[in-house]
Short mmCIF file of C-alpha atoms and ligand atoms in Angstrom, two decimals:
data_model
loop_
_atom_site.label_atom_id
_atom_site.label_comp_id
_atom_site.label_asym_id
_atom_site.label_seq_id
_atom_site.Cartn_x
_atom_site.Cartn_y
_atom_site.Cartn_z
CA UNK A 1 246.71 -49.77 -12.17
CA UNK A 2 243.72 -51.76 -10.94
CA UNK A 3 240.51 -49.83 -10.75
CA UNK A 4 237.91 -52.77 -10.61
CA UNK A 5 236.80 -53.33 -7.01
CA UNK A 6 235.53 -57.26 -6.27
CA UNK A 7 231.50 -57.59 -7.52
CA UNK A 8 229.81 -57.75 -4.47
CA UNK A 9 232.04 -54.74 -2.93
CA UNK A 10 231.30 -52.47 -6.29
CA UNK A 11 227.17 -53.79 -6.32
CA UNK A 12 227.13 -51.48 -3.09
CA UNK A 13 228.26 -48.44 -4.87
CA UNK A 14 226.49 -45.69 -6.04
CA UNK A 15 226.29 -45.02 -9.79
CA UNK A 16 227.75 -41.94 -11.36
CA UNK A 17 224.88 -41.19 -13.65
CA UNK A 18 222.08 -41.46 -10.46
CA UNK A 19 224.73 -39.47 -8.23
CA UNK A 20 223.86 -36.39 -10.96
CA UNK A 21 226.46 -33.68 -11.83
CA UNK A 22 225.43 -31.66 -9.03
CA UNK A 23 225.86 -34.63 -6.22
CA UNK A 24 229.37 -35.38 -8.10
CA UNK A 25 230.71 -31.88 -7.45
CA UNK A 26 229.37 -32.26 -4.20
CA UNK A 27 231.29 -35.04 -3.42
CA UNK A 28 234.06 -33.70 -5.49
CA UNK A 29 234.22 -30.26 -3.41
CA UNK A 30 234.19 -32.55 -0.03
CA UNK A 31 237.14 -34.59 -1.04
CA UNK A 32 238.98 -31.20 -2.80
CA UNK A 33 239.39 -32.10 -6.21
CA UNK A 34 238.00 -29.34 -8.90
CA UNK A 35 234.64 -29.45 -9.04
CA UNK A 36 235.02 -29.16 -13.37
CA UNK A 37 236.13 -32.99 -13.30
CA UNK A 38 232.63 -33.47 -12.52
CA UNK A 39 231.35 -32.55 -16.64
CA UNK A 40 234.36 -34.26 -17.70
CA UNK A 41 233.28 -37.57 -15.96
CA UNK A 42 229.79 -37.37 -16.99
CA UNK A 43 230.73 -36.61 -20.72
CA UNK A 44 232.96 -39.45 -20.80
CA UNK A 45 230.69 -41.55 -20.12
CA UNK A 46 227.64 -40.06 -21.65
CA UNK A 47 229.34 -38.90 -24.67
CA UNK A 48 233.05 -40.52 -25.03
CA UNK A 49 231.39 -44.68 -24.34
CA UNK A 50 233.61 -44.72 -20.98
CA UNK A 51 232.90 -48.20 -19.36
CA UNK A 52 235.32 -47.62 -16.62
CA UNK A 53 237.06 -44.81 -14.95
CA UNK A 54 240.52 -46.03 -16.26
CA UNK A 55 238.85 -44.85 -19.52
CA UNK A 56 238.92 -41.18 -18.03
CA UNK A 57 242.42 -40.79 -19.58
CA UNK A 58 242.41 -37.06 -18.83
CA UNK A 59 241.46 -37.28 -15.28
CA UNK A 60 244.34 -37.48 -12.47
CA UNK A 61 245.20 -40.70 -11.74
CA UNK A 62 244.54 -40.48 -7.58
CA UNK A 63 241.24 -39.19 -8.99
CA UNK A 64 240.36 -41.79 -11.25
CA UNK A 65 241.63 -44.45 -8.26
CA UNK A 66 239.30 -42.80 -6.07
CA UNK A 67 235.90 -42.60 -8.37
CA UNK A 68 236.36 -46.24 -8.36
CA UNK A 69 236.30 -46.87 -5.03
CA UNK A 70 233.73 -44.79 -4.17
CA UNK A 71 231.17 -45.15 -7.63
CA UNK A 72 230.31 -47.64 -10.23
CA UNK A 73 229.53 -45.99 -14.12
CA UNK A 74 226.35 -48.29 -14.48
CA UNK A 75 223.68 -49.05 -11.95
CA UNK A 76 221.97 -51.23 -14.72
CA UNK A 77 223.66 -54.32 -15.77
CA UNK A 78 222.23 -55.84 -19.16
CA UNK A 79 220.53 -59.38 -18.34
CA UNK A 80 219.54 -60.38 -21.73
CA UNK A 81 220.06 -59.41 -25.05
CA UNK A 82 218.25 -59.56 -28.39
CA UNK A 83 219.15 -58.60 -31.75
CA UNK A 84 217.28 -58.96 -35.00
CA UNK A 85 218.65 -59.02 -38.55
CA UNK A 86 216.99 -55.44 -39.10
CA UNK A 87 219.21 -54.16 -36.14
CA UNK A 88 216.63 -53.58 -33.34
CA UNK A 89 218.58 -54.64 -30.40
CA UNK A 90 216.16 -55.15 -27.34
CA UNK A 91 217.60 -55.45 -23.46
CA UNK A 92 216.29 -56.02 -20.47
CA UNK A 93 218.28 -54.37 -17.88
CA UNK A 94 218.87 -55.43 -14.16
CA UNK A 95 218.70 -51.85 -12.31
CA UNK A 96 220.38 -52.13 -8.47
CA UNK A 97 217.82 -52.86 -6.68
CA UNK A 98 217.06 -56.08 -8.79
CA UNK A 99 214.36 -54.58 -10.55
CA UNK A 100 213.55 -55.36 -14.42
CA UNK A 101 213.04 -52.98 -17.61
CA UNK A 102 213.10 -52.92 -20.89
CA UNK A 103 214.22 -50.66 -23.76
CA UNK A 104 215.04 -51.40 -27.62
CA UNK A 105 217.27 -49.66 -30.17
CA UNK A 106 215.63 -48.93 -33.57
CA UNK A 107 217.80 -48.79 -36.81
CA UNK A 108 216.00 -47.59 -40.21
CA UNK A 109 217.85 -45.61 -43.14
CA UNK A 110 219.66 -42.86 -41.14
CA UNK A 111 217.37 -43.02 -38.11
CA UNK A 112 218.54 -44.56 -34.56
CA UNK A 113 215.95 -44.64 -32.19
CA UNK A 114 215.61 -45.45 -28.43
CA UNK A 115 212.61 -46.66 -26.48
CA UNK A 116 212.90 -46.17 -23.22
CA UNK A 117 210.87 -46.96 -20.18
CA UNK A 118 210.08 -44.28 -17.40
CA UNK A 119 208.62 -47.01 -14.69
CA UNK A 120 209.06 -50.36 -13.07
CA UNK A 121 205.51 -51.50 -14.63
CA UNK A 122 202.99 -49.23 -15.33
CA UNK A 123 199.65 -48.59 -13.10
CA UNK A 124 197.66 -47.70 -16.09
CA UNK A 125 195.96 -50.82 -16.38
CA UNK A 126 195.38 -50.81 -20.06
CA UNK A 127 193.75 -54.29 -20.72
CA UNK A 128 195.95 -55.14 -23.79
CA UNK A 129 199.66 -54.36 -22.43
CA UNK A 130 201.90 -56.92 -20.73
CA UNK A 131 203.82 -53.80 -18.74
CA UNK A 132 201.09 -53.01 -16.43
CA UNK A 133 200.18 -57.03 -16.08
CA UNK A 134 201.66 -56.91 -12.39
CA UNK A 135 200.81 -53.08 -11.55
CA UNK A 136 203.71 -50.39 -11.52
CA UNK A 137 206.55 -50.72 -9.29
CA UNK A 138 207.87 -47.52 -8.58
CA UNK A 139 209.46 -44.87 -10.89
CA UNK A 140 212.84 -44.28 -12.14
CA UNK A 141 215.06 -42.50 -11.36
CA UNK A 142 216.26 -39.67 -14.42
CA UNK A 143 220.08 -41.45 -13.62
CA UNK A 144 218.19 -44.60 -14.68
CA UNK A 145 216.67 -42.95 -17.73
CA UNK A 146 219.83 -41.67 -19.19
CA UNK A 147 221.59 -45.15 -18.17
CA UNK A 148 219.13 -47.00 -20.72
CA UNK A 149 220.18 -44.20 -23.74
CA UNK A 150 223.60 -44.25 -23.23
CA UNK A 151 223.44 -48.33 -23.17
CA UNK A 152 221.48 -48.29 -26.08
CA UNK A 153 223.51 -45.79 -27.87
CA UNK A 154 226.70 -48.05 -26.94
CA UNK A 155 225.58 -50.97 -28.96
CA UNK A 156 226.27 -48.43 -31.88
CA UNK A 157 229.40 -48.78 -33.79
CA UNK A 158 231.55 -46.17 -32.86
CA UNK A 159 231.03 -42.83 -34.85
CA UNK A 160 227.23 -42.93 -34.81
CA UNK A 161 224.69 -41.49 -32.70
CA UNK A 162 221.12 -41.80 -31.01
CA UNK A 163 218.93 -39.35 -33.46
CA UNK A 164 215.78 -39.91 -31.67
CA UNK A 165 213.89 -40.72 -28.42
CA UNK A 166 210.44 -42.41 -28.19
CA UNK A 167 209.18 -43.01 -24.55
CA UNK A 168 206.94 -45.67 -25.31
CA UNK A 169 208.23 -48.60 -23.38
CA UNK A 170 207.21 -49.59 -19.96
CA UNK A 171 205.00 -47.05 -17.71
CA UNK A 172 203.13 -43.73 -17.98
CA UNK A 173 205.99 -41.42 -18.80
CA UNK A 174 203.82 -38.56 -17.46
CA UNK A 175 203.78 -40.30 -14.20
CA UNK A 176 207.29 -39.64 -14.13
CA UNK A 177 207.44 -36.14 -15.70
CA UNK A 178 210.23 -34.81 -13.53
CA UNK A 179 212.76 -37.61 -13.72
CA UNK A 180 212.19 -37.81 -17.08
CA UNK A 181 212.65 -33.96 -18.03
CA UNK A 182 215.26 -34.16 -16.17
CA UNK A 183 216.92 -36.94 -18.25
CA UNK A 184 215.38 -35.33 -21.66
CA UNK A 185 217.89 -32.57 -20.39
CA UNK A 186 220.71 -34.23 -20.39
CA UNK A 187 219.95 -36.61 -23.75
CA UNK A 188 219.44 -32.95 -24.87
CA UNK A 189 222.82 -31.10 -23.90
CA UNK A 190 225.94 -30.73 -26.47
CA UNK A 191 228.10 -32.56 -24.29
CA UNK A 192 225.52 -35.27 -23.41
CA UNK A 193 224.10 -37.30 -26.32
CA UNK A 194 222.69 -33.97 -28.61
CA UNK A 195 219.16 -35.28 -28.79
CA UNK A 196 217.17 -31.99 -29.29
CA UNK A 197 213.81 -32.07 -27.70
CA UNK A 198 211.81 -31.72 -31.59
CA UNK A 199 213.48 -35.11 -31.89
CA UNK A 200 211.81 -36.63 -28.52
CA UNK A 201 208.17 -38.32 -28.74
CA UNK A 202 206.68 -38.58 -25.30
CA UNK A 203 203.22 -41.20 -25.66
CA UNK A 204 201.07 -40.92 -22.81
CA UNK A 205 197.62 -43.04 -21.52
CA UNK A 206 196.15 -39.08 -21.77
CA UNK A 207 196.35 -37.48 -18.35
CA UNK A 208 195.04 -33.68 -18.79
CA UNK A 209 196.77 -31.68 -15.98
CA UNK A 210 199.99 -33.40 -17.13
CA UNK A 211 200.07 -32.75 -20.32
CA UNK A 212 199.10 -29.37 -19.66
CA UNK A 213 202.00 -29.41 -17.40
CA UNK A 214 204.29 -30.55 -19.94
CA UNK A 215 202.94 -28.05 -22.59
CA UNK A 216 203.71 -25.34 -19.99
CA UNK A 217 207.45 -26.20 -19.91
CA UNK A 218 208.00 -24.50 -22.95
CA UNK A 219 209.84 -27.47 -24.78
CA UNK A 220 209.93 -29.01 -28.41
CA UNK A 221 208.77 -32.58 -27.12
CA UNK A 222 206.35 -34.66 -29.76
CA UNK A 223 203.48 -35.35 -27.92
CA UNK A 224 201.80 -38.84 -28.81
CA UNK A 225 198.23 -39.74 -27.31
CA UNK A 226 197.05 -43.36 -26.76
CA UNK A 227 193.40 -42.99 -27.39
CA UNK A 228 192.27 -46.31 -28.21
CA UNK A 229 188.64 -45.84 -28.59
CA UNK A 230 186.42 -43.37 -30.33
CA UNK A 231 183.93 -43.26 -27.24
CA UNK A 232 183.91 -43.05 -23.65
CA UNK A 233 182.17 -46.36 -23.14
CA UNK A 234 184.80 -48.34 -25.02
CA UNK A 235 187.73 -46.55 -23.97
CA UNK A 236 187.02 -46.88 -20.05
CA UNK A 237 186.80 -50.58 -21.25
CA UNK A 238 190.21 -50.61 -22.88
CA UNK A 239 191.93 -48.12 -21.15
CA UNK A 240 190.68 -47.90 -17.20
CA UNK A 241 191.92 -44.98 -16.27
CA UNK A 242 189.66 -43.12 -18.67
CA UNK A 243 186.83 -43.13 -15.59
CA UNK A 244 188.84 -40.69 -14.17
CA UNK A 245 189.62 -38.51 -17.29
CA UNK A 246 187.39 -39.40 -20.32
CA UNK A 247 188.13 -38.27 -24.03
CA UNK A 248 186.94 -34.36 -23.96
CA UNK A 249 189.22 -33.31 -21.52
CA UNK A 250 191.89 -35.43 -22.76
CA UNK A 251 191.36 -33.40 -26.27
CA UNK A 252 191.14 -30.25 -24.59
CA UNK A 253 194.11 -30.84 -23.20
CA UNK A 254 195.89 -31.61 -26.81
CA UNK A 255 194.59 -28.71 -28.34
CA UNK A 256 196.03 -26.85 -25.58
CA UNK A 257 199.64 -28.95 -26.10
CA UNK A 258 199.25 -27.68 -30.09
CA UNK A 259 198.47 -24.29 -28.90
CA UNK A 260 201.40 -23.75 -26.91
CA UNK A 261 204.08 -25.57 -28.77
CA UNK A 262 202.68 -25.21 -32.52
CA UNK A 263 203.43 -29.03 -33.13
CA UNK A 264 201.16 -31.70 -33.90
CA UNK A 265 199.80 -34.34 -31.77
CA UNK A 266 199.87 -37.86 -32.48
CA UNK A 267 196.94 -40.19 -31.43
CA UNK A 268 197.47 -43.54 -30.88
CA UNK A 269 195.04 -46.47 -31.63
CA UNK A 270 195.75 -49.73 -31.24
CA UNK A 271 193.50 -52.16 -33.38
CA UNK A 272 191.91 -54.82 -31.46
CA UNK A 273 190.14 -57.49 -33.29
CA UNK A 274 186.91 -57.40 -33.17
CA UNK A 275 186.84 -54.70 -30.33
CA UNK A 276 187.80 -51.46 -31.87
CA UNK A 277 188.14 -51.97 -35.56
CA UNK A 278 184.83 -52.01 -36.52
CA UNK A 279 183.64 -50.05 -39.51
CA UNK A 280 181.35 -48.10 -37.02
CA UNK A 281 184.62 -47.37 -34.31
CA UNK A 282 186.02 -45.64 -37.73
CA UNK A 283 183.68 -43.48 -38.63
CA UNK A 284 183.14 -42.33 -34.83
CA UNK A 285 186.94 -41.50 -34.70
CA UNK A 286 186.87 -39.73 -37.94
CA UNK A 287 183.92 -37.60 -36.47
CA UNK A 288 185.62 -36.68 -33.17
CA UNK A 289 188.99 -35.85 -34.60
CA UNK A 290 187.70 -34.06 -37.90
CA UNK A 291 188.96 -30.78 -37.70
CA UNK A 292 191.99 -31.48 -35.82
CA UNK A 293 195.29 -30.69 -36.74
CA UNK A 294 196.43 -34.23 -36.00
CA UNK A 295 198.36 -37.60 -37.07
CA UNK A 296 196.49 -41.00 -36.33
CA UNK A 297 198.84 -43.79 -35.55
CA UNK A 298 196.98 -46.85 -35.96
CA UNK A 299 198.99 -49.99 -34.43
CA UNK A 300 198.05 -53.44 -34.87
CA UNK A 301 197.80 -55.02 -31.68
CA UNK A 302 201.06 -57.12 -31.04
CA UNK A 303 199.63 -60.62 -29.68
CA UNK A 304 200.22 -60.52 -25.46
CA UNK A 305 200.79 -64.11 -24.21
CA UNK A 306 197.85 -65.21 -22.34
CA UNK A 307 195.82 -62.08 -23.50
CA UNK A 308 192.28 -62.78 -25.25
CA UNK A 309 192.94 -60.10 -28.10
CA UNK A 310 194.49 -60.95 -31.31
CA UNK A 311 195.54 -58.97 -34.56
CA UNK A 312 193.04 -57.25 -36.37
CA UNK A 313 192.60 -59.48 -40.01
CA UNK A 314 194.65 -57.10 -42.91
CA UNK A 315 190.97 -56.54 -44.70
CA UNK A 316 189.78 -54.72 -41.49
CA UNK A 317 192.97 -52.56 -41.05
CA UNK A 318 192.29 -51.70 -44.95
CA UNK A 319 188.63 -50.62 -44.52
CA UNK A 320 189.20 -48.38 -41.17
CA UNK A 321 192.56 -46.81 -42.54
CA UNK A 322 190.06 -45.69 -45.77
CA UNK A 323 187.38 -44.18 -43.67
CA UNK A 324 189.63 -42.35 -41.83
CA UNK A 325 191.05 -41.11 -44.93
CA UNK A 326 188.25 -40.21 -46.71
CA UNK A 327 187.33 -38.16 -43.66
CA UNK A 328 190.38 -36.53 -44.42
CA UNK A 329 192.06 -36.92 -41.75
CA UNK A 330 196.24 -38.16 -41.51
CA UNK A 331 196.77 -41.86 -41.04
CA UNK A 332 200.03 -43.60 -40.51
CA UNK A 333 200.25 -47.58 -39.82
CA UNK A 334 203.29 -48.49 -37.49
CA UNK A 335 205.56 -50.56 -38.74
CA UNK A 336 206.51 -53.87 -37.23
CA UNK A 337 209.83 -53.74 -36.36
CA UNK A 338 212.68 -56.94 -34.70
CA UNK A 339 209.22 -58.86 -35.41
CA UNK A 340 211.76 -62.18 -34.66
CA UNK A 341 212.60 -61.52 -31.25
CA UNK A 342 210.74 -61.07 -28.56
CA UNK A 343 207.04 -59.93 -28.44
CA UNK A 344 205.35 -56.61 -27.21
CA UNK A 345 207.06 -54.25 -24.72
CA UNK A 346 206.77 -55.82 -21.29
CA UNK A 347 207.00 -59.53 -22.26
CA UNK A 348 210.76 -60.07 -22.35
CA UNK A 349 210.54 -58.78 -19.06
CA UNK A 350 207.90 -60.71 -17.76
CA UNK A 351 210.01 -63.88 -19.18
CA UNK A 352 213.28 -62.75 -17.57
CA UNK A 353 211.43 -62.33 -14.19
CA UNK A 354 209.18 -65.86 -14.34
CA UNK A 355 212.52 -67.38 -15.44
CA UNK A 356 210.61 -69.03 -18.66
CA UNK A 357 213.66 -69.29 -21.08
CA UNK A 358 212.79 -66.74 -24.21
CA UNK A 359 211.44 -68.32 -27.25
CA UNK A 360 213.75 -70.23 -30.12
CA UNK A 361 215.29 -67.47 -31.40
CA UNK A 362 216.74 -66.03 -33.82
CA UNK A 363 213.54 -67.88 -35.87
CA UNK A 364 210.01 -66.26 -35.85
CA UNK A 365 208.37 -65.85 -32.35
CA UNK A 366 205.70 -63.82 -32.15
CA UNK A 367 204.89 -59.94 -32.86
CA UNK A 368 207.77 -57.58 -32.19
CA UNK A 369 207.97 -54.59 -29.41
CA UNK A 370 205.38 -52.09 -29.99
CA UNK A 371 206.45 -48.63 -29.57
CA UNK A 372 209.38 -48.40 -32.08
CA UNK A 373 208.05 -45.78 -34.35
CA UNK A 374 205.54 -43.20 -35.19
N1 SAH B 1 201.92 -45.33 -21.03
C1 SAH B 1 202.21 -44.76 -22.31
C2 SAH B 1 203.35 -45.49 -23.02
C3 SAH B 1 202.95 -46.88 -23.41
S1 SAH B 1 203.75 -47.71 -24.69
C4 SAH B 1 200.96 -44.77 -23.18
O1 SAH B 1 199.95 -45.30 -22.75
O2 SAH B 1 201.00 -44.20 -24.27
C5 SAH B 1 203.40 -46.91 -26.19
C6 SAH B 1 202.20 -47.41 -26.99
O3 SAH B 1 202.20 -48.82 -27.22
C7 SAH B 1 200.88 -47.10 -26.33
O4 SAH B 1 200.02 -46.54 -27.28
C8 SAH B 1 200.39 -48.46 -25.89
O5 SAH B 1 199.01 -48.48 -25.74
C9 SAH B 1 200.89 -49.33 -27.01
N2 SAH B 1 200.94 -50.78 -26.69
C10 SAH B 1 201.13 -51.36 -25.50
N3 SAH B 1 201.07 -52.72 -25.62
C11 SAH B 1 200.83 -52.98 -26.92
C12 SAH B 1 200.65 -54.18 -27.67
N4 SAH B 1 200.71 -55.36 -27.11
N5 SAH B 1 200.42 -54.06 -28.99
C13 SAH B 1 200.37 -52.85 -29.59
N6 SAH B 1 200.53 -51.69 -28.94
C14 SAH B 1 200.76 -51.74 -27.61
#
């Protein structure tokens, strides 16, 4: 039986997971098949590692002959591939309109993580990031979401699973919030990949209505803040956006995510040398988050090709990790993690599309992707 259409022909098709369940029994109910086939496709492919509809073993043979003239499984084709020798796999993934993203596989102890993106870019603006560089894109699509976990996941040997979510690669995942519910859902469902929502981190630039708005939806989701700054003044410098919100209402807004769910919010802060790691920046955070039930994530900045800001020296992340400690408040340092392949979230990307071949690897290039744990 041949099921595989010629490349240019099958480009043209839609993809099963952006079709959705519901446009699948649509489309199954038009041509008169059961509409039930349509679960069974999506959890072969979702949860079984189907790659092609010949796979489908337990679907009718006219049917499976059919799906493959009419759909492809994947949208996304993966256009480059990294590994490193702690088993962080990082793509970059073609999506059909030509478009590039990112997203990296974590491995540590019994942990498997996925970083996804929510956007092509990111308008945020933040002056440290290489995903917002060329402005944001347009969003994607919740198919697209749930295409990056289940290619992620399928780099897995077979037998394990994704444990854990964190939406910290490229874009403002509240931005997005629909699509990406939406794909949280199915991540979430037994027969998709089982990733409860108390095992999802969402990290957000701080926008107060949405987070209210995701607060609201009743659901389990870790909430991580990028803060940045202990002050108005400095943030709106680091993080642009913050003319529009500014930090009160962005802790109101926290407080009111704690209220409503009962679980803790993070707050990002990544150390800039010489910008926001002074002993002074410290002891301003520690005063406006005293108090707080809350986790500070302190992430040395990973170095942004033809970006001014550098590393903060080890002496500095010492001294501001103390004061915030002494203030009593929770401090966690992220880990660097594939710190031989290629950079901060965004810049394999930006290689891929300016054609530059990647740096030498599997040797050291420079600092690893940034939002691989918490
Ligand atoms: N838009 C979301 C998701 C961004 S990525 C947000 O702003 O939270 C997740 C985290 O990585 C954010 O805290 C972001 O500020 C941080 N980040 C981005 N580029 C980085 C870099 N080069 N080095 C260290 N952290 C970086």
């Amino acid at each position: 039986m041949t099921l595989a259409l010629p490349l240019t022909q099958e480009a043209k098709l839609p993809a099963i997971l952006d079709t959705g369940l519901d446009g699948l029994r649509a489309w199954l109910a038009e041509h008169n098949w059961p509409v039930l086939h349509a679960k069974q496709v999506f959890r072969w492919i979702v949860q079984k590692r189907a790659v092609s509809f010949a796979d489908m073993t337990d679907l009718p043979k006219a049917l499976r002959e059919r799906l493959a003239t009419s759909f492809r499984i994947f949208g996304s084709e993966i256009v480059e591939h990294q590994q490193a020798r702690d088993g962080t796999h990082k793509l970059v993934l073609r999506l059909s309109d030509g478009e590039h993203i990112e997203c990296v596989l974590l491995q540590e102890a019994d942990r498997r993580t996925a970083c996804i993106s929510t956007q092509v870019g990111c308008a945020m603006g933040c002056v440290f990031c290489a995903s917002g560089l060329n402005g944001v894109v347009r969003n994607l699509t919740a198919g697209e979401i749930v295409e990056e976990l289940v290619l992620l996941r399928n780099q897995l040997p077979p037998g394990e699973r994704l444990s854990h979510i964190v939406v910290m690669g490229m874009g403002e995942p509240l931005a997005n919030l629909d699509a990406l519910v939406a794909a949280l859902d199915v991540a979430g469902d037994k027969d998709g990949l089982g990733i409860g929502a108390r095992h999802v981190t969402i990290s957000t630039v701080g926008l107060p209505a949405k987070i209210r708005r995701l607060a609201d939806l009743g659901k389990q989701y870790h909430l991580a803040i990028s803060l940045h700054a202990p002050t108005d003044p400095l943030r709106t410098r680091i993080v642009p956006t913050n003319t529009k919100t500014g930090i009160p209402a962005i802790l109101e807004a926290a407080d009111y995510f704690f209220q409503k769910t009962g679980r803790q919010v993070t707050f990002e802060y990544v150390l800039l040398a010489g910008i926001n790691d002074r002993p002074g920046d410290a002891r301003e955070l520690a005063r406006l988050l005293r108090g707080r039930c809350a986790l500070i994530n302190l992430i040395p900045f990973n170095e942004v090709e033809g970006l001014p800001y550098r590393r903060p020296s080890d002496a500095s992340l010492r001294a501001f990790v103390d004061c915030l400690r002494r203030a009593g408040l929770i401090v966690k340092v992220r880990k660097r993690k594939g710190s031989e392949i290629d950079a901060a979230c965004g810049q394999l990307r930006r290689r891929v599309e300016q054609r530059v071949p990647p740096s030498a690897s599997p040797s050291e290039t420079s600092s690893p992707a940034h939002g691989l744990t918490r």
